[in-house]
Protein backbone atom coordinates (compact mmCIF):
# COMPACT_ATOMS: atom_id res chain seq x y z
CA UNK A 1 32.72 -38.68 -33.52
CA UNK A 2 28.88 -38.75 -34.22
CA UNK A 3 27.41 -42.00 -34.99
CA UNK A 4 23.87 -42.67 -36.38
CA UNK A 5 21.32 -45.35 -35.31
CA UNK A 6 22.88 -47.85 -37.66
CA UNK A 7 25.71 -48.51 -35.01
CA UNK A 8 23.89 -51.47 -33.40
CA UNK A 9 23.44 -53.14 -36.71
CA UNK A 10 26.87 -52.99 -38.13
CA UNK A 11 29.53 -52.26 -35.60
CA UNK A 12 28.99 -54.78 -32.90
CA UNK A 13 28.32 -52.23 -30.37
CA UNK A 14 25.78 -52.22 -27.61
CA UNK A 15 28.10 -54.42 -25.60
CA UNK A 16 28.73 -54.62 -21.92
CA UNK A 17 31.99 -52.85 -21.35
CA UNK A 18 34.17 -52.10 -18.23
CA UNK A 19 36.68 -49.46 -17.48
CA UNK A 20 37.04 -45.92 -16.42
CA UNK A 21 34.41 -43.45 -17.58
CA UNK A 22 35.73 -41.69 -20.63
CA UNK A 23 36.96 -38.24 -19.59
CA UNK A 24 35.57 -35.05 -21.18
CA UNK A 25 32.43 -36.61 -22.48
CA UNK A 26 29.26 -34.65 -21.90
CA UNK A 27 28.82 -31.63 -19.75
CA UNK A 28 27.39 -32.79 -16.52
CA UNK A 29 27.84 -36.38 -15.43
CA UNK A 30 25.95 -36.05 -12.16
CA UNK A 31 22.38 -37.20 -11.77
CA UNK A 32 20.17 -34.45 -10.76
CA UNK A 33 19.24 -34.28 -7.11
CA UNK A 34 16.40 -32.61 -5.39
CA UNK A 35 13.52 -30.88 -7.23
CA UNK A 36 13.38 -28.12 -9.70
CA UNK A 37 10.37 -25.88 -9.09
CA UNK A 38 8.81 -28.58 -7.08
CA UNK A 39 9.33 -31.19 -9.84
CA UNK A 40 11.72 -34.10 -9.67
CA UNK A 41 14.84 -33.97 -11.93
CA UNK A 42 15.49 -36.78 -14.40
CA UNK A 43 18.75 -37.21 -16.24
CA UNK A 44 18.16 -38.77 -19.68
CA UNK A 45 21.22 -39.94 -21.85
CA UNK A 46 21.41 -40.36 -25.58
CA UNK A 47 24.42 -41.24 -27.67
CA UNK A 48 25.45 -38.67 -30.18
CA UNK A 49 23.61 -39.38 -33.35
CA UNK A 50 25.05 -38.56 -36.77
CA UNK A 51 21.72 -37.55 -38.20
CA UNK A 52 20.85 -33.86 -38.23
CA UNK A 53 18.14 -32.64 -36.04
CA UNK A 54 17.96 -35.66 -33.58
CA UNK A 55 19.42 -33.63 -30.60
CA UNK A 56 17.08 -30.77 -31.12
CA UNK A 57 14.15 -33.28 -31.31
CA UNK A 58 14.93 -35.15 -28.15
CA UNK A 59 15.48 -31.88 -26.25
CA UNK A 60 12.15 -30.63 -27.54
CA UNK A 61 10.43 -33.96 -26.40
CA UNK A 62 11.98 -33.46 -22.93
CA UNK A 63 10.82 -29.91 -22.65
CA UNK A 64 7.33 -31.01 -23.40
CA UNK A 65 7.17 -33.39 -20.26
CA UNK A 66 5.51 -31.64 -17.49
CA UNK A 67 5.77 -34.12 -14.68
CA UNK A 68 9.56 -33.68 -14.21
CA UNK A 69 12.33 -31.58 -15.34
CA UNK A 70 14.13 -33.71 -17.84
CA UNK A 71 17.90 -32.87 -18.43
CA UNK A 72 19.08 -34.38 -21.65
CA UNK A 73 22.63 -35.41 -21.82
CA UNK A 74 24.00 -35.68 -25.39
CA UNK A 75 26.94 -38.08 -25.08
CA UNK A 76 29.77 -38.06 -27.66
CA UNK A 77 32.63 -40.56 -27.59
CA UNK A 78 32.35 -44.27 -26.55
CA UNK A 79 28.67 -44.09 -25.29
CA UNK A 80 28.43 -47.79 -24.39
CA UNK A 81 31.58 -47.51 -22.30
CA UNK A 82 30.39 -44.53 -20.58
CA UNK A 83 26.92 -45.92 -19.77
CA UNK A 84 28.23 -49.28 -18.56
CA UNK A 85 30.58 -47.63 -16.15
CA UNK A 86 28.15 -44.95 -15.03
CA UNK A 87 25.44 -47.53 -14.13
CA UNK A 88 27.72 -48.81 -11.46
CA UNK A 89 27.82 -45.37 -9.78
CA UNK A 90 25.41 -42.79 -8.30
CA UNK A 91 26.43 -40.34 -11.05
CA UNK A 92 24.79 -42.08 -14.07
CA UNK A 93 21.50 -41.43 -15.95
CA UNK A 94 17.99 -42.15 -14.70
CA UNK A 95 16.87 -42.94 -18.25
CA UNK A 96 19.26 -43.98 -20.95
CA UNK A 97 19.47 -45.46 -24.47
CA UNK A 98 20.83 -48.98 -24.47
CA UNK A 99 20.14 -52.72 -25.21
CA UNK A 100 20.26 -52.97 -22.18
CA UNK A 101 22.99 -55.66 -22.07
CA UNK A 102 22.68 -59.11 -20.36
CA UNK A 103 25.20 -58.12 -17.84
CA UNK A 104 23.11 -55.04 -16.81
CA UNK A 105 19.93 -57.00 -16.56
CA UNK A 106 21.49 -59.91 -14.58
CA UNK A 107 23.48 -57.44 -12.36
CA UNK A 108 20.25 -55.67 -11.34
CA UNK A 109 21.46 -52.45 -12.88
CA UNK A 110 18.14 -51.77 -14.73
CA UNK A 111 14.44 -51.68 -13.85
CA UNK A 112 11.86 -54.09 -15.09
CA UNK A 113 9.66 -52.22 -17.57
CA UNK A 114 7.17 -54.94 -18.38
CA UNK A 115 4.22 -53.14 -17.00
CA UNK A 116 4.81 -50.17 -19.37
CA UNK A 117 3.79 -52.28 -22.33
CA UNK A 118 0.67 -53.77 -20.87
CA UNK A 119 -2.02 -53.84 -23.59
CA UNK A 120 0.48 -52.71 -26.40
CA UNK A 121 3.14 -55.25 -26.20
CA UNK A 122 1.93 -57.23 -29.24
CA UNK A 123 2.15 -53.97 -31.34
CA UNK A 124 5.91 -53.76 -30.87
CA UNK A 125 7.96 -55.49 -33.54
CA UNK A 126 8.94 -58.87 -32.04
CA UNK A 127 12.40 -58.95 -33.53
CA UNK A 128 13.43 -55.55 -31.99
CA UNK A 129 11.72 -56.40 -28.68
CA UNK A 130 13.39 -59.90 -28.33
CA UNK A 131 16.88 -58.69 -27.25
CA UNK A 132 15.21 -56.44 -24.72
CA UNK A 133 13.44 -59.30 -23.08
CA UNK A 134 14.88 -61.67 -20.52
CA UNK A 135 12.98 -64.52 -18.73
CA UNK A 136 9.72 -63.10 -20.00
CA UNK A 137 10.43 -59.63 -18.63
CA UNK A 138 10.99 -56.41 -20.68
CA UNK A 139 14.08 -54.38 -19.71
CA UNK A 140 13.98 -51.65 -22.53
CA UNK A 141 11.29 -50.10 -24.63
CA UNK A 142 12.29 -50.03 -28.33
CA UNK A 143 12.61 -46.60 -29.88
CA UNK A 144 12.77 -47.49 -33.60
CA UNK A 145 13.45 -50.44 -35.89
CA UNK A 146 16.72 -50.34 -37.97
CA UNK A 147 17.35 -53.06 -40.56
CA UNK A 148 19.53 -53.99 -43.50
CA UNK A 149 18.59 -55.08 -47.05
CA UNK A 150 19.99 -56.13 -50.36
CA UNK A 151 19.72 -53.26 -52.75
CA UNK A 152 19.78 -54.21 -56.56
CA UNK A 153 19.96 -52.13 -59.65
CA UNK A 154 17.03 -53.06 -61.81
CA UNK A 155 18.48 -51.98 -65.17
CA UNK A 156 21.93 -53.71 -64.62
CA UNK A 157 20.03 -56.90 -63.81
CA UNK A 158 17.80 -56.58 -66.77
CA UNK A 159 20.67 -55.98 -69.19
CA UNK A 160 22.47 -59.06 -67.89
CA UNK A 161 19.27 -61.17 -68.01
CA UNK A 162 19.46 -61.84 -64.26
CA UNK A 163 16.44 -62.16 -62.05
CA UNK A 164 16.53 -60.51 -58.47
CA UNK A 165 18.03 -63.48 -56.39
CA UNK A 166 15.70 -65.18 -53.89
CA UNK A 167 18.06 -67.97 -52.96
CA UNK A 168 21.81 -67.86 -51.81
CA UNK A 169 22.77 -69.97 -54.87
CA UNK A 170 21.00 -67.57 -57.06
CA UNK A 171 22.76 -64.63 -55.32
CA UNK A 172 26.19 -66.29 -56.00
CA UNK A 173 25.38 -66.95 -59.63
CA UNK A 174 23.85 -63.45 -60.16
CA UNK A 175 27.04 -61.71 -58.57
CA UNK A 176 29.17 -63.71 -61.02
CA UNK A 177 27.08 -62.79 -64.00
CA UNK A 178 26.85 -59.16 -63.05
CA UNK A 179 30.68 -58.78 -62.65
CA UNK A 180 31.53 -57.17 -65.91
CA UNK A 181 34.55 -54.78 -66.60
CA UNK A 182 34.76 -52.22 -63.76
CA UNK A 183 31.53 -53.20 -62.24
CA UNK A 184 31.38 -55.90 -59.52
CA UNK A 185 28.30 -57.96 -58.92
CA UNK A 186 28.01 -57.51 -55.07
CA UNK A 187 29.25 -55.29 -52.29
CA UNK A 188 29.09 -56.68 -48.70
CA UNK A 189 31.58 -54.31 -47.27
CA UNK A 190 35.33 -53.88 -47.76
CA UNK A 191 36.00 -56.98 -45.56
CA UNK A 192 34.03 -59.31 -47.82
CA UNK A 193 31.02 -59.24 -45.49
CA UNK A 194 32.15 -60.81 -42.36
CA UNK A 195 31.62 -57.69 -40.32
CA UNK A 196 28.16 -56.68 -41.39
CA UNK A 197 26.60 -59.99 -42.06
CA UNK A 198 27.33 -61.59 -38.73
CA UNK A 199 24.50 -64.09 -37.96
CA UNK A 200 22.51 -63.24 -40.99
CA UNK A 201 23.65 -66.19 -43.09
CA UNK A 202 22.82 -68.68 -40.22
CA UNK A 203 19.21 -67.37 -40.20
CA UNK A 204 19.15 -67.74 -44.02
CA UNK A 205 20.00 -71.35 -43.51
CA UNK A 206 17.06 -71.73 -40.96
CA UNK A 207 19.46 -71.68 -37.99
CA UNK A 208 20.50 -69.07 -35.40
CA UNK A 209 23.52 -68.12 -33.40
CA UNK A 210 21.61 -68.94 -30.11
CA UNK A 211 18.15 -70.64 -29.73
CA UNK A 212 15.40 -69.24 -27.76
CA UNK A 213 15.97 -71.73 -25.06
CA UNK A 214 19.56 -70.55 -24.80
CA UNK A 215 21.58 -73.25 -26.81
CA UNK A 216 23.89 -72.81 -29.70
CA UNK A 217 21.80 -72.80 -32.82
CA UNK A 218 24.25 -73.67 -35.50
CA UNK A 219 25.41 -77.14 -34.64
CA UNK A 220 24.25 -78.27 -38.03
CA UNK A 221 26.00 -79.22 -41.30
CA UNK A 222 23.76 -76.59 -43.02
CA UNK A 223 25.74 -73.80 -41.30
CA UNK A 224 29.05 -74.93 -42.94
CA UNK A 225 27.41 -75.25 -46.35
CA UNK A 226 25.99 -71.83 -46.20
CA UNK A 227 29.13 -70.08 -45.02
CA UNK A 228 30.98 -71.92 -47.69
CA UNK A 229 28.85 -70.30 -50.31
CA UNK A 230 30.04 -66.79 -49.03
CA UNK A 231 33.61 -68.02 -49.71
CA UNK A 232 32.51 -68.84 -53.38
CA UNK A 233 31.44 -65.14 -53.83
CA UNK A 234 34.96 -64.05 -52.69
CA UNK A 235 36.76 -66.64 -54.74
CA UNK A 236 34.78 -65.88 -57.85
CA UNK A 237 36.01 -62.31 -57.53
CA UNK A 238 32.40 -61.19 -57.71
CA UNK A 239 32.76 -59.02 -54.62
CA UNK A 240 33.62 -55.32 -54.60
CA UNK A 241 36.56 -54.81 -52.18
CA UNK A 242 38.39 -51.57 -51.32
CA UNK A 243 35.46 -49.24 -52.16
CA UNK A 244 35.93 -45.60 -51.13
CA UNK A 245 33.24 -46.01 -48.44
CA UNK A 246 32.01 -49.10 -46.63
CA UNK A 247 28.76 -50.98 -46.72
CA UNK A 248 26.60 -48.47 -44.59
CA UNK A 249 27.04 -45.79 -47.35
CA UNK A 250 25.40 -46.44 -50.65
CA UNK A 251 28.03 -44.45 -52.65
CA UNK A 252 29.48 -47.58 -54.32
CA UNK A 253 25.99 -48.67 -55.39
CA UNK A 254 25.02 -45.19 -56.58
CA UNK A 255 28.42 -44.61 -58.53
CA UNK A 256 27.83 -47.91 -60.43
CA UNK A 257 30.77 -49.76 -58.92
CA UNK A 258 28.39 -52.59 -57.97
CA UNK A 259 25.18 -54.02 -59.29
CA UNK A 260 24.02 -55.10 -55.71
CA UNK A 261 24.85 -53.94 -52.29
CA UNK A 262 23.98 -54.96 -48.79
CA UNK A 263 23.17 -51.71 -46.83
CA UNK A 264 20.87 -50.23 -44.33
CA UNK A 265 17.26 -48.87 -44.66
CA UNK A 266 18.68 -45.43 -43.80
CA UNK A 267 20.19 -45.41 -47.25
CA UNK A 268 16.95 -45.71 -49.07
CA UNK A 269 15.91 -42.02 -49.35
CA UNK A 270 19.36 -41.17 -50.96
CA UNK A 271 19.10 -44.19 -53.33
CA UNK A 272 15.53 -43.22 -54.32
CA UNK A 273 16.66 -39.60 -54.87
CA UNK A 274 19.51 -40.54 -57.23
CA UNK A 275 18.21 -43.56 -58.94
CA UNK A 276 14.41 -42.99 -58.98
CA UNK A 277 12.67 -46.34 -59.72
CA UNK A 278 15.87 -48.08 -60.92
CA UNK A 279 16.31 -50.13 -57.84
CA UNK A 280 14.70 -52.62 -55.57
CA UNK A 281 15.32 -54.23 -52.25
CA UNK A 282 15.36 -57.78 -50.97
CA UNK A 283 15.95 -59.72 -47.79
CA UNK A 284 19.18 -61.82 -47.56
CA UNK A 285 18.32 -64.79 -49.57
CA UNK A 286 17.35 -68.13 -48.10
CA UNK A 287 19.61 -71.13 -48.46
CA UNK A 288 18.96 -74.87 -48.34
CA UNK A 289 15.71 -76.87 -47.85
CA UNK A 290 14.98 -75.46 -44.41
CA UNK A 291 16.20 -71.82 -45.16
CA UNK A 292 14.32 -68.68 -45.08
CA UNK A 293 14.76 -65.06 -46.11
CA UNK A 294 16.70 -63.17 -43.44
CA UNK A 295 16.35 -59.43 -42.27
CA UNK A 296 18.51 -58.47 -39.34
CA UNK A 297 16.86 -56.02 -36.93
CA UNK A 298 18.25 -53.86 -34.20
CA UNK A 299 18.14 -50.59 -32.32
CA UNK A 300 18.49 -48.97 -29.01
CA UNK A 301 15.76 -49.07 -26.37
CA UNK A 302 15.00 -46.74 -23.57
CA UNK A 303 16.00 -48.19 -20.19
CA UNK A 304 15.75 -47.01 -16.50
CA UNK A 305 18.78 -47.17 -14.08
CA UNK A 306 18.04 -49.16 -10.90
CA UNK A 307 20.29 -46.64 -9.04
CA UNK A 308 18.07 -43.68 -9.96
CA UNK A 309 16.54 -41.60 -7.10
CA UNK A 310 13.23 -41.23 -9.02
CA UNK A 311 12.75 -44.63 -10.57
CA UNK A 312 9.04 -44.36 -10.69
CA UNK A 313 9.07 -40.97 -12.40
CA UNK A 314 11.76 -42.18 -14.78
CA UNK A 315 9.50 -45.16 -15.74
CA UNK A 316 6.66 -42.72 -16.35
CA UNK A 317 8.88 -40.68 -18.68
CA UNK A 318 9.68 -43.75 -20.71
CA UNK A 319 5.98 -44.61 -20.85
CA UNK A 320 5.01 -41.12 -21.85
CA UNK A 321 7.65 -40.86 -24.63
CA UNK A 322 7.95 -44.29 -26.19
CA UNK A 323 4.46 -45.76 -25.49
CA UNK A 324 2.00 -42.89 -25.28
CA UNK A 325 3.37 -40.25 -27.48
CA UNK A 326 3.09 -41.96 -30.90
CA UNK A 327 3.55 -38.56 -32.68
CA UNK A 328 7.02 -38.21 -31.13
CA UNK A 329 7.78 -41.84 -32.01
CA UNK A 330 6.94 -41.40 -35.75
CA UNK A 331 8.94 -38.10 -35.74
CA UNK A 332 12.00 -39.68 -34.10
CA UNK A 333 11.90 -42.56 -36.70
CA UNK A 334 11.27 -40.61 -39.86
CA UNK A 335 12.11 -36.94 -39.55
CA UNK A 336 15.86 -37.37 -38.96
CA UNK A 337 17.04 -40.20 -41.09
CA UNK A 338 14.92 -43.10 -42.26
CA UNK A 339 13.84 -45.78 -39.77
CA UNK A 340 10.67 -47.84 -39.01
CA UNK A 341 8.67 -47.02 -35.96
CA UNK A 342 8.95 -49.77 -33.39
CA UNK A 343 5.18 -50.20 -33.36
CA UNK A 344 3.57 -52.11 -36.21
CA UNK A 345 0.39 -49.88 -36.08
CA UNK A 346 2.59 -46.73 -36.50
CA UNK A 347 4.73 -48.25 -39.37
CA UNK A 348 1.53 -49.22 -41.17
CA UNK A 349 0.26 -45.65 -41.23
CA UNK A 350 3.51 -43.76 -41.83
CA UNK A 351 3.14 -42.17 -45.29
CA UNK A 352 6.86 -42.44 -46.27
CA UNK A 353 6.72 -46.24 -45.64
CA UNK A 354 3.52 -47.10 -47.71
CA UNK A 355 4.85 -47.37 -51.20
CA UNK A 356 7.57 -48.91 -53.26
CA UNK A 357 10.81 -50.23 -51.78
CA UNK A 358 10.10 -48.66 -48.41
CA UNK A 359 6.87 -50.62 -48.11
CA UNK A 360 8.62 -53.62 -49.31
CA UNK A 361 11.25 -53.05 -46.59
CA UNK A 362 8.57 -52.89 -43.85
CA UNK A 363 6.94 -56.10 -45.11
CA UNK A 364 10.34 -57.97 -45.26
CA UNK A 365 11.12 -56.80 -41.63
CA UNK A 366 7.71 -57.94 -40.34
CA UNK A 367 7.86 -61.32 -42.12
CA UNK A 368 11.53 -62.16 -41.86
CA UNK A 369 13.09 -59.96 -39.24
CA UNK A 370 15.22 -61.48 -36.47
CA UNK A 371 17.29 -59.86 -33.67
CA UNK A 372 20.62 -58.97 -35.19
CA UNK A 373 22.29 -59.23 -31.62
CA UNK A 374 20.53 -61.82 -29.48
CA UNK A 375 20.76 -61.05 -25.69
CA UNK A 376 22.65 -64.40 -25.15
CA UNK A 377 25.08 -64.05 -28.11
CA UNK A 378 27.86 -62.63 -25.99
CA UNK A 379 30.67 -60.52 -27.03
CA UNK A 380 33.20 -63.34 -26.74
CA UNK A 381 30.98 -65.71 -28.85
CA UNK A 382 30.15 -63.12 -31.51
CA UNK A 383 33.83 -62.17 -31.89
CA UNK A 384 34.82 -65.83 -32.20
CA UNK A 385 32.12 -66.32 -34.91
CA UNK A 386 32.94 -63.13 -36.85
CA UNK A 387 36.79 -63.99 -36.83
CA UNK A 388 35.94 -67.47 -38.12
CA UNK A 389 33.63 -66.04 -40.79
CA UNK A 390 36.42 -63.84 -41.99
CA UNK A 391 38.81 -66.82 -42.18
CA UNK A 392 36.27 -68.74 -44.14
CA UNK A 393 35.43 -65.96 -46.61
CA UNK A 394 38.92 -64.48 -47.14
CA UNK A 395 41.20 -67.20 -46.37
CA UNK A 396 39.37 -70.26 -47.48
CA UNK A 397 39.33 -71.94 -44.11
CA UNK A 398 37.30 -75.06 -43.70
CA UNK A 399 33.83 -73.93 -42.62
CA UNK A 400 33.08 -77.10 -40.58
CA UNK A 401 36.29 -76.97 -38.63
CA UNK A 402 35.99 -73.24 -37.95
CA UNK A 403 32.41 -73.44 -36.76
CA UNK A 404 33.29 -76.37 -34.42
CA UNK A 405 35.76 -74.10 -32.67
CA UNK A 406 32.99 -71.35 -32.41
CA UNK A 407 30.59 -73.88 -31.11
CA UNK A 408 32.91 -74.78 -28.28
CA UNK A 409 33.32 -71.06 -27.43
CA UNK A 410 29.52 -70.51 -27.53
CA UNK A 411 28.80 -73.44 -25.25
CA UNK A 412 31.29 -72.09 -22.80
CA UNK A 413 29.87 -68.57 -22.88
CA UNK A 414 26.31 -69.84 -22.42
CA UNK A 415 27.33 -71.92 -19.39
CA UNK A 416 29.03 -68.89 -17.95
CA UNK A 417 25.87 -66.60 -18.42
CA UNK A 418 23.59 -69.22 -17.04
CA UNK A 419 25.79 -69.41 -13.72
CA UNK A 420 25.10 -65.69 -13.25
CA UNK A 421 21.38 -66.09 -13.07
């Protein structure tokens, strides 16, 4: 199964996993040894993208690197499982796409790349760089920025006399007003939004799953109030449920099944092609006195295995491709799907991002972006939160009680990861 770059934003992947390396995935799982024509051999792994042309592009980039022979591995199947396992052996990649994960960093499985960004660190989007940074050191160089946005149909809002919502209360009211006949007001995914929204509502309330100093960031009554409003959307029957395709695909929005939809930036070219100017985009609306608009950001970064035989050469490849070759970076972001280059200077100059909703998306990301999957927001804590959010939205569970249980789990997880330092 091919998976596009949206996977880190909406599927909870990018996790540290254990277990046997999946059989039959990739052609040559062994790291290159020795030289090729006097040049060192570097094994570089990518997950199998769903966007046409990406594989050809990354192979073309590799062929243009003259300091080593770069052997690209295109990895179908459970890429994160494969990578997590391979990094524990001598048969893994030298350079690979990954978070990398907290376990890989704390376990000494990846190389410190801080020096690669010397002089350009401030040019990288801070929200996408944050989960690749641990104790002030950088462990992965961002490749692109992926994000999610609220799409709204201008004509449907105008016909209903509804303004584009800029607060969560306004979103709840707008969704109710826009629900007419066969058209629902809002689509947050077929599960009511628990899977895709994750920590976004917490940020909209001015909170966070985990603070920068490694503490739970939602031990506040505002968190329960905000999540309770998501229940109102469900109880009002304003949410589209059971759509033919889920949130990452804009089909429900384009077919007029919903007036507003939460989806990814990658959907924008298709929406623009089919609707012309009859749409706009917004961040997730702010909630409460201390709230702020929220734009989740995430993407893979390029990392270097600590078990590689040519670590210095591998680092230079990462520098060449994801720091020096800005032409490749723009090509990778915008020629195969629709993404924002990881560097602000490139995003500002990229022609497809300079007008209309695309320019608004870049501005929202810059002003309101946050890391969709914080490095310290572990799998266990994130799963506990997502399960609780589902019970709140779909089952009407008490938000305060549910969040207290998640808080205990999060505190336990943070203590556990601190002990590994």
